[in-house]
Short mmCIF file of C-alpha atoms in Angstrom, two decimals:
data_model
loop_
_atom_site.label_atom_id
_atom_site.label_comp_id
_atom_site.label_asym_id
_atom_site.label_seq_id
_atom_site.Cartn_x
_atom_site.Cartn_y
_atom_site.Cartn_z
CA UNK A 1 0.00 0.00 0.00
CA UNK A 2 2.97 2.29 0.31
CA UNK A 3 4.22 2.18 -2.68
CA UNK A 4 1.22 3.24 -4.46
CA UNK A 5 1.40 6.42 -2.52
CA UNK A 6 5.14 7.16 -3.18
CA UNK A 7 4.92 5.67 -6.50
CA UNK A 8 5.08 9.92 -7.53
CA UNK A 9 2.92 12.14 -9.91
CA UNK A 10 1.09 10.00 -13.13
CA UNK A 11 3.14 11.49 -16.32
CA UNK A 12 0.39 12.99 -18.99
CA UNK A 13 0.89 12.51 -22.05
CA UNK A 14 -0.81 14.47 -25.19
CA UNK A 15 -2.19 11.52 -27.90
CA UNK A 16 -1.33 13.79 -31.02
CA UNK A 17 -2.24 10.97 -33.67
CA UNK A 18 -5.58 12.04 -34.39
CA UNK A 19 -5.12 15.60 -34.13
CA UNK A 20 -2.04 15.19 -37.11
CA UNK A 21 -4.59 12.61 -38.89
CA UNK A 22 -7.44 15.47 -38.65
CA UNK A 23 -4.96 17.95 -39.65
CA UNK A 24 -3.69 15.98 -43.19
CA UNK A 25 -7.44 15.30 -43.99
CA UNK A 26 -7.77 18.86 -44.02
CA UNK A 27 -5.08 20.16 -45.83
CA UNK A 28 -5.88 17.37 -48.33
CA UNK A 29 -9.71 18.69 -48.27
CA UNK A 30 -8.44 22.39 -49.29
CA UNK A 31 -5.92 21.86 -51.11
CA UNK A 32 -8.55 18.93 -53.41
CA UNK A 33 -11.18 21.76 -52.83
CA UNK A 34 -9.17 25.01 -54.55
CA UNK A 35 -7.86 22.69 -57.40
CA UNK A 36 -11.53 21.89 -58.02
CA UNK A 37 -12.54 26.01 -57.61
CA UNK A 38 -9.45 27.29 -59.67
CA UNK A 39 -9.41 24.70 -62.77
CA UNK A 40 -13.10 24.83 -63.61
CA UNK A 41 -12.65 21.94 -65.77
CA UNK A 42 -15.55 20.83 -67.82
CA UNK A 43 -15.09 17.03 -69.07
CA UNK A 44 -14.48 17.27 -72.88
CA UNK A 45 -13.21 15.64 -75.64
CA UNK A 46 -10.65 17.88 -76.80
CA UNK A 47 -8.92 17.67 -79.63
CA UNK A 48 -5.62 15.19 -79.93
CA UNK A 49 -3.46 16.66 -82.53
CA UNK A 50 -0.56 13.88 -83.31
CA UNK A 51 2.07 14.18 -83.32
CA UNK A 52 1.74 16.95 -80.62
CA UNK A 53 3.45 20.53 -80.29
CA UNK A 54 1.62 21.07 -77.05
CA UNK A 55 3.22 21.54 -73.74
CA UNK A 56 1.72 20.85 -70.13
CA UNK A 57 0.77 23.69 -68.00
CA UNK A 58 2.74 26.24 -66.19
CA UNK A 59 1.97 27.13 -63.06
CA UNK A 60 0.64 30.77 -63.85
CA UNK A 61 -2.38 31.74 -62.74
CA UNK A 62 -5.53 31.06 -65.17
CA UNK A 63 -8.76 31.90 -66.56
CA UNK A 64 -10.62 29.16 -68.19
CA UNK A 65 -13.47 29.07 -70.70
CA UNK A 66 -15.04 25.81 -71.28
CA UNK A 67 -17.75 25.41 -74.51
CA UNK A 68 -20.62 23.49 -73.57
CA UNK A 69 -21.46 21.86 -77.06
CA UNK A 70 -23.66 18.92 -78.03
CA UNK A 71 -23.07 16.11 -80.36
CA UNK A 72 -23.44 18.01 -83.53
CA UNK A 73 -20.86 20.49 -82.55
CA UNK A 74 -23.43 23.42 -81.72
CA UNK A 75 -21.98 25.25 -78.67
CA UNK A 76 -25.29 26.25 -76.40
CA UNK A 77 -23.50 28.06 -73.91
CA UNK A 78 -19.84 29.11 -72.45
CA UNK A 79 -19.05 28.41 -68.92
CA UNK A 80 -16.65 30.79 -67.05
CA UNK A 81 -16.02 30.38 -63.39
CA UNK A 82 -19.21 28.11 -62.79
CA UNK A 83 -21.33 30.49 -64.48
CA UNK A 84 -23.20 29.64 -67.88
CA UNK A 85 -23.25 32.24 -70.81
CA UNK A 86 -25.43 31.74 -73.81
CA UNK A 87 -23.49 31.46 -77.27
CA UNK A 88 -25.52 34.02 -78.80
CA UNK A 89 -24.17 37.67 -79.22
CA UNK A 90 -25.25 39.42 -75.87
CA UNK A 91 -24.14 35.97 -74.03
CA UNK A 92 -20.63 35.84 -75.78
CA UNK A 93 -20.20 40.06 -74.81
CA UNK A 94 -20.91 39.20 -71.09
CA UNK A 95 -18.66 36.68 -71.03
CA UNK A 96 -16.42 39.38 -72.40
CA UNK A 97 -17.40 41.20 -69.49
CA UNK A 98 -16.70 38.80 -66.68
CA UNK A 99 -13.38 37.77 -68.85
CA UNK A 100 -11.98 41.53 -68.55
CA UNK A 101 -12.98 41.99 -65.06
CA UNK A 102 -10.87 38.51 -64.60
CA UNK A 103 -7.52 40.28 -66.59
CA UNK A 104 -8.29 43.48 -65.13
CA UNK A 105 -8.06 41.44 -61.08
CA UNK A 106 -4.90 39.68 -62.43
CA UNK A 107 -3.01 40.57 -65.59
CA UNK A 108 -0.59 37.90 -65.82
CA UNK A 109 -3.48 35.28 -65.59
CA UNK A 110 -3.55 32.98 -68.96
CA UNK A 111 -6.71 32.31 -70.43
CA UNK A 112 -7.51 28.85 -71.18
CA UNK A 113 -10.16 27.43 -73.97
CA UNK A 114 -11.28 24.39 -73.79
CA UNK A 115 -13.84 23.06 -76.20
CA UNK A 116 -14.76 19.77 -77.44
CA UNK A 117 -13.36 18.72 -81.19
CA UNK A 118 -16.53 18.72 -83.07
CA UNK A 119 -17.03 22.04 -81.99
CA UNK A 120 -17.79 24.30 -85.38
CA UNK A 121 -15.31 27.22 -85.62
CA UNK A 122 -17.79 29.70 -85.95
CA UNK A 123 -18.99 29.07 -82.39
CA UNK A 124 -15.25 29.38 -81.69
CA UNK A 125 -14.46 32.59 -83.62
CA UNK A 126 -16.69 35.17 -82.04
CA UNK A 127 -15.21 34.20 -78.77
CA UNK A 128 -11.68 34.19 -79.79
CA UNK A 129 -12.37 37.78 -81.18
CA UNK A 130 -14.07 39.11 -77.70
CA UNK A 131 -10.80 37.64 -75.52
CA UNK A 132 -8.52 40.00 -77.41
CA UNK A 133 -10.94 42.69 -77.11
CA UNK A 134 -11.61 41.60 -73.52
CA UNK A 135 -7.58 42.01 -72.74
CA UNK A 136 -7.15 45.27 -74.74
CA UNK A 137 -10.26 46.99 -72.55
CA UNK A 138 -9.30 45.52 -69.43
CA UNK A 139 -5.29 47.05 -69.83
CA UNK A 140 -4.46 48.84 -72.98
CA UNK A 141 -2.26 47.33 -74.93
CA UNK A 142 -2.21 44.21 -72.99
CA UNK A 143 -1.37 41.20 -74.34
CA UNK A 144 -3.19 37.91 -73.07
CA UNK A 145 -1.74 34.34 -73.99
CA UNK A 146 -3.97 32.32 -75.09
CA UNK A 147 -3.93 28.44 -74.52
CA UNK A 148 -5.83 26.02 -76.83
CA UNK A 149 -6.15 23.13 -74.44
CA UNK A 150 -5.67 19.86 -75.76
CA UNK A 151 -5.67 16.29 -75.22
CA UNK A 152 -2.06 14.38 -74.61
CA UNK A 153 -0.96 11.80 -76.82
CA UNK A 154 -0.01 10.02 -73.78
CA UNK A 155 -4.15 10.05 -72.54
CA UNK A 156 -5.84 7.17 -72.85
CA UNK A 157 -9.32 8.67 -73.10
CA UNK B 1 6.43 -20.26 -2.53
CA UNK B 2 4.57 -16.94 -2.55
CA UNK B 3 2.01 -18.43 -0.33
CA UNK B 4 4.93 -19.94 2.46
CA UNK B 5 6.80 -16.65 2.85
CA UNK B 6 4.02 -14.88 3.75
CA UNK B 7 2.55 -17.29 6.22
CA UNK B 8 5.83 -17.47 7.16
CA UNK B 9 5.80 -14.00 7.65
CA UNK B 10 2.53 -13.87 9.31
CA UNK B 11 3.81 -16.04 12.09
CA UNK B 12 6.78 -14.16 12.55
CA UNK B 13 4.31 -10.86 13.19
CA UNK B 14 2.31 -12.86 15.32
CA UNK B 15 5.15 -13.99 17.73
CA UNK B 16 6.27 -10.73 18.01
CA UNK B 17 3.22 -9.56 19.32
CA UNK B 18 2.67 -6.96 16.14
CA UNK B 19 -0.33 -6.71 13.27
CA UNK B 20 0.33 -9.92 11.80
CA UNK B 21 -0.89 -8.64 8.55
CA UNK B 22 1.50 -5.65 8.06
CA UNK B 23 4.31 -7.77 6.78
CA UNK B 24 2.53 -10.25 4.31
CA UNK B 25 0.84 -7.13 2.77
CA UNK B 26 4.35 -5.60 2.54
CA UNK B 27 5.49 -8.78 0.60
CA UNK B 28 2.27 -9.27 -1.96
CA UNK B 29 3.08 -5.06 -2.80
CA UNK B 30 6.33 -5.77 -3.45
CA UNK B 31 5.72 -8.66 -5.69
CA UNK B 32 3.21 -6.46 -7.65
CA UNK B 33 5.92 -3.95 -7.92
CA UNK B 34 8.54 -6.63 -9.18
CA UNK B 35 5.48 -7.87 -11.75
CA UNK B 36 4.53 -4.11 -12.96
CA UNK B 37 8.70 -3.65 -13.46
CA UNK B 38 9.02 -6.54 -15.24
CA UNK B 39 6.04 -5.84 -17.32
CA UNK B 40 7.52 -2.80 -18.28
CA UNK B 41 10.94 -4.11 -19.27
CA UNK B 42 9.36 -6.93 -21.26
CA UNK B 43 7.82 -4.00 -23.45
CA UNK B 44 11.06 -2.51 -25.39
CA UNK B 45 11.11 0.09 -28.11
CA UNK B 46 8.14 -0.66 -30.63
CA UNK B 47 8.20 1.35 -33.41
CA UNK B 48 4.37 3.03 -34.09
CA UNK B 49 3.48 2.81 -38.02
CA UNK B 50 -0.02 3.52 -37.93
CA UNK B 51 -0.08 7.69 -38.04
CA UNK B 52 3.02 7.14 -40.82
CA UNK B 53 0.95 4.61 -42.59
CA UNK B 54 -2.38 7.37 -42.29
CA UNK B 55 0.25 10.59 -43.71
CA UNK B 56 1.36 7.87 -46.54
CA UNK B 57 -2.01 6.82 -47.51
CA UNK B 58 -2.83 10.97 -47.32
CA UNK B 59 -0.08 12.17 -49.35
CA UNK B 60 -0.64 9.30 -52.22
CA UNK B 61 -4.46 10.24 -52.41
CA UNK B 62 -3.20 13.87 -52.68
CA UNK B 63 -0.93 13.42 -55.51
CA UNK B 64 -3.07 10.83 -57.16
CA UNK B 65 -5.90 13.64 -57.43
CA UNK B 66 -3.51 16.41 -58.37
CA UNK B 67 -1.79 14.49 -60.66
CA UNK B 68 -5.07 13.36 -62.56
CA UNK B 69 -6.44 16.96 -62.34
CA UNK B 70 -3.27 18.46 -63.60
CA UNK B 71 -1.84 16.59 -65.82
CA UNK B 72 -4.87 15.68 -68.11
CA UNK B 73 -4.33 18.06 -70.70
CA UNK B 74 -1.43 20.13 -72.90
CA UNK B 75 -1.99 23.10 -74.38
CA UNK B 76 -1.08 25.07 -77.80
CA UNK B 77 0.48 28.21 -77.17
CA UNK B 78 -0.74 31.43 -79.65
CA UNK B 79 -1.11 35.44 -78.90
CA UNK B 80 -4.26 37.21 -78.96
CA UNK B 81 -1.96 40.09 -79.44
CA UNK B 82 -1.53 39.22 -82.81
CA UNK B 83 -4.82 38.54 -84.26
CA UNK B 84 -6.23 39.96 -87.21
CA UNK B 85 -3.65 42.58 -87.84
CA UNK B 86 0.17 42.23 -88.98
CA UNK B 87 3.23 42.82 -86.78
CA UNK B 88 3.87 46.38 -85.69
CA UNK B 89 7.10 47.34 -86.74
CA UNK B 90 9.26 49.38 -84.48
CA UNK B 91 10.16 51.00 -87.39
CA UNK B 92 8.00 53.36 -88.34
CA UNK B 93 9.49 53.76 -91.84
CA UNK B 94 9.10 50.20 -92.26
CA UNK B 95 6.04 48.86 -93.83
CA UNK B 96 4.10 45.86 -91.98
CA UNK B 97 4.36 42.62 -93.45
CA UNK B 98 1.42 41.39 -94.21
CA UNK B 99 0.37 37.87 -92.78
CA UNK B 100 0.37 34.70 -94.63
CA UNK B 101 -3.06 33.20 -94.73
CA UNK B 102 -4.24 29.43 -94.86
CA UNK B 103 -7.19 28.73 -95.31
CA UNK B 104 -9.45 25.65 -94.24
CA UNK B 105 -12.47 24.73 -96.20
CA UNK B 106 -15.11 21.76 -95.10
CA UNK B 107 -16.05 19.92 -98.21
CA UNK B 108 -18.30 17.33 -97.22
CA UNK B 109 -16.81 15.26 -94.46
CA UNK B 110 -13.10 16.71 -95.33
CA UNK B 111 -11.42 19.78 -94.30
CA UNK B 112 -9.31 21.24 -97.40
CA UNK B 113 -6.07 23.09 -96.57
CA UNK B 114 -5.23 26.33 -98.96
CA UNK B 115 -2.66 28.50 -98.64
CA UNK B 116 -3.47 31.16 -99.71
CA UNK B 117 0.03 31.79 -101.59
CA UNK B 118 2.11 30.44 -105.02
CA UNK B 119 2.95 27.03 -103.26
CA UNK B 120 2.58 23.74 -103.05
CA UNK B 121 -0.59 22.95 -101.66
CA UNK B 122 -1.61 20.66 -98.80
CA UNK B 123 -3.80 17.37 -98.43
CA UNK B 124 -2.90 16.86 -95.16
CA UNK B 125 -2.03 18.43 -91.91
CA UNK B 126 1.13 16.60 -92.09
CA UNK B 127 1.92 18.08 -95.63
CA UNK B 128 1.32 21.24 -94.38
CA UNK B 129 3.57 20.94 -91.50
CA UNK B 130 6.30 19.49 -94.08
CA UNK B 131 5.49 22.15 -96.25
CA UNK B 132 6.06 25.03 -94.14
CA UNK B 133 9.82 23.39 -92.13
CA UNK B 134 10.66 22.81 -95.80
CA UNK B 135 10.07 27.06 -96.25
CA UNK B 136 11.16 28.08 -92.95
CA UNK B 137 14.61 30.27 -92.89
CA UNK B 138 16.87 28.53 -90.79
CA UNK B 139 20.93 28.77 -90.79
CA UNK B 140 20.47 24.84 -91.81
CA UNK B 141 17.33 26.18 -94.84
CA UNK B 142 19.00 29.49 -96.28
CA UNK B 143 17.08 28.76 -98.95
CA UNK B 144 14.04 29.26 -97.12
CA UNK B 145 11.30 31.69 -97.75
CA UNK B 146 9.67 32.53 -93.75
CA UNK B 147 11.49 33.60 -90.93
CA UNK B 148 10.11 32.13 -87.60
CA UNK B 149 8.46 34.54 -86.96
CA UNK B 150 6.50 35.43 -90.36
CA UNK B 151 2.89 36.06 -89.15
CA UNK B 152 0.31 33.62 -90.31
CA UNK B 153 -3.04 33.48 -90.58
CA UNK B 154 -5.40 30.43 -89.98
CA UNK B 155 -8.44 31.10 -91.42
CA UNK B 156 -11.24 27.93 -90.72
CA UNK B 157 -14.54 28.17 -92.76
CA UNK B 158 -17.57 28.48 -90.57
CA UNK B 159 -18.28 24.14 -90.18
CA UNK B 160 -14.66 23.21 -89.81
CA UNK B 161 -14.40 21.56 -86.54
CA UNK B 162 -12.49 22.24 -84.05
CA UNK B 163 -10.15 19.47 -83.79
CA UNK B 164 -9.18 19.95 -87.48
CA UNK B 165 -7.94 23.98 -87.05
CA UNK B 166 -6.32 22.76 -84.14
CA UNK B 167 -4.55 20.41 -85.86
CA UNK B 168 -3.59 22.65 -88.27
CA UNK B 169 -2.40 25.11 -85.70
CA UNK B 170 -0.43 22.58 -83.97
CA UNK B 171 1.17 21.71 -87.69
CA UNK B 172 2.42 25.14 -88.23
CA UNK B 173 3.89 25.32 -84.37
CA UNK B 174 5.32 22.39 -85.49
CA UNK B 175 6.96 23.79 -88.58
CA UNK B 176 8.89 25.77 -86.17
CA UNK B 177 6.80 29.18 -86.73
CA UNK B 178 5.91 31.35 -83.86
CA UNK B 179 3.22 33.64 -84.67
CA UNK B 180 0.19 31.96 -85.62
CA UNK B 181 -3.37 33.36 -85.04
CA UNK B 182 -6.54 32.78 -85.96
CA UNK B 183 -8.71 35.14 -88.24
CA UNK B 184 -11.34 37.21 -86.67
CA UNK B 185 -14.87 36.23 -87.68
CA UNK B 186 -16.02 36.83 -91.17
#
């Protein structure tokens, strides 16, 4: 009985497992989370030029059109940052809009189409026409790069 | 031999005239002790995997996603800068060289490459790419007619799809040339 009362003060110890486990789901959650929000990818079948000149992305910062199209290649709408603009003429001038006010917030951003291979070029050309107007308004004389995105060689799909 | 020491004990108290159970008490405490000490020493270093299996298991689910998120697609490089107009000279004097144009036209199910210049004309995308290295200035092609940088024009008809003015684009960055851009609407 006396040694239990000299046996001296119980040691605490901190169980930090869970807390580290909690603390990688999270990061992993965010960092999963503002991939998703940044990218805006669309799933598309884009086109697969072979042999390939295209590169893979840089890490600059990006703006990224998607075309919404349907089998025949007509393009019913544009989707910029999770918001839907119809391809018809006042659609494809605010998505100029919101695409200045994007270069405008961050100049060196690149601006990324993506659009599906049957697309028809003349849903194509009206918006290719209202980026370069969309950089010039948002900073005179800016120049935006544009990036056609395609598919790798390497992609199975 | 537990159970003889402390009766053993437990006499020895009791001829003494004292508590007899102060000393067997004493002894089944100690053996505790010896038991908890040994326990202890039994246990040696053990090495805890399971949080570095968790981070593992974290960090490959991270990458796996990134990787597939990232990695999915190239992309063709061309200036907005550049479109519809030719190449500002810085010299004023000089006079702006006017862009080469190709043209792609959807007959039936085929696109048909022109260029819209005295040349050998295209059937394919690959011919077109072979076409234009083959006219490309180089120090290896003196002979060549286009500098690198000679601005050219891709002009698709309304139905061509997509994937074939890409293609073409990506045969002309291919070629080697640099400034490429796509007619405005017509």
């Amino acid at each position: 009985m006396k040694s239990m009362l000299t046996r001296g003060p119980v040691k605490i110890e901190a169980v930090i497992t869970p807390l580290i486990d909690i603390a990688m789901l999270l990061v992993v959650f965010f960092a999963l989370v503002s991939q998703i929000g940044i990218t805006d990818f669309v799933k598309l079948n884009l086109p697969k030029p072979s042999p390939t000149a295209a590169v893979a992305p840089h890490n600059e910062p990006r703006i990224v059109i998607n075309a919404i199209a349907n089998e025949q290649g007509e393009v019913s709408a544009w989707r910029f940052l999770n918001d839907d603009y119809l391809a018809d003429p006042a659609g494809i001038q605010s998505l100029c809009n919101a695409v200045t006010a994007s270069i405008r917030a961050n100049p060196a951003a690149e601006v990324h189409l993506r659009a599906d291979s049957n697309v028809k070029y003349t849903y194509i050309s009206p918006v290719l026409d209202q980026v370069g107007k969309a950089a010039t308004k948002a900073i005179p004389g800016h120049l935006v790069k544009l990036r056609l995105a395609v598919q790798p060689e390497h992609h199975g799909g | 031999m537990a159970e003889a020491a402390i009766l053993a004990a437990a006499l020895d108290q009791l001829a003494r005239g004292t508590d007899p159970m102060e000393a067997p008490l004493q002894i089944l405490d100690d053996k505790l002790a010896e038991k908890r000490a040994a326990r202890r020493g039994n246990r040696g270093i053990k090495l805890n995997v399971i949080p570095m299996i968790d981070v593992t298991f974290f960090l490959l689910v991270f990458f796996v996603c990134a990787n597939k998120t990232l990695d999915r697609e190239e992309f063709l490089r061309t200036d907005l800068s550049q479109r519809g107009g030719a190449v500002v000279s810085p010299n004023s004097l000089a006079l702006d060289e006017p862009p080469l144009r190709i043209e792609l036209l959807r007959i039936g199910q085929q696109t048909k490459i022109k260029i819209i210049a005295p040349m050998a004309q295209p059937d394919t995308f690959e011919q077109l790419t072979a076409i234009f290295n083959s006219k490309r200035y180089s120090t290896e092609n003196p002979s060549g007619l286009f500098p690198a940088d000679q601005p050219i024009e891709l002009a698709p008809s309304q139905d061509v799809p997509w994937d074939d003015a890409v293609a073409a684009f990506n045969g002309l960055v291919r070629a080697g040339y640099q400034q490429i851009h796509f007619a405005g609407p017509q």
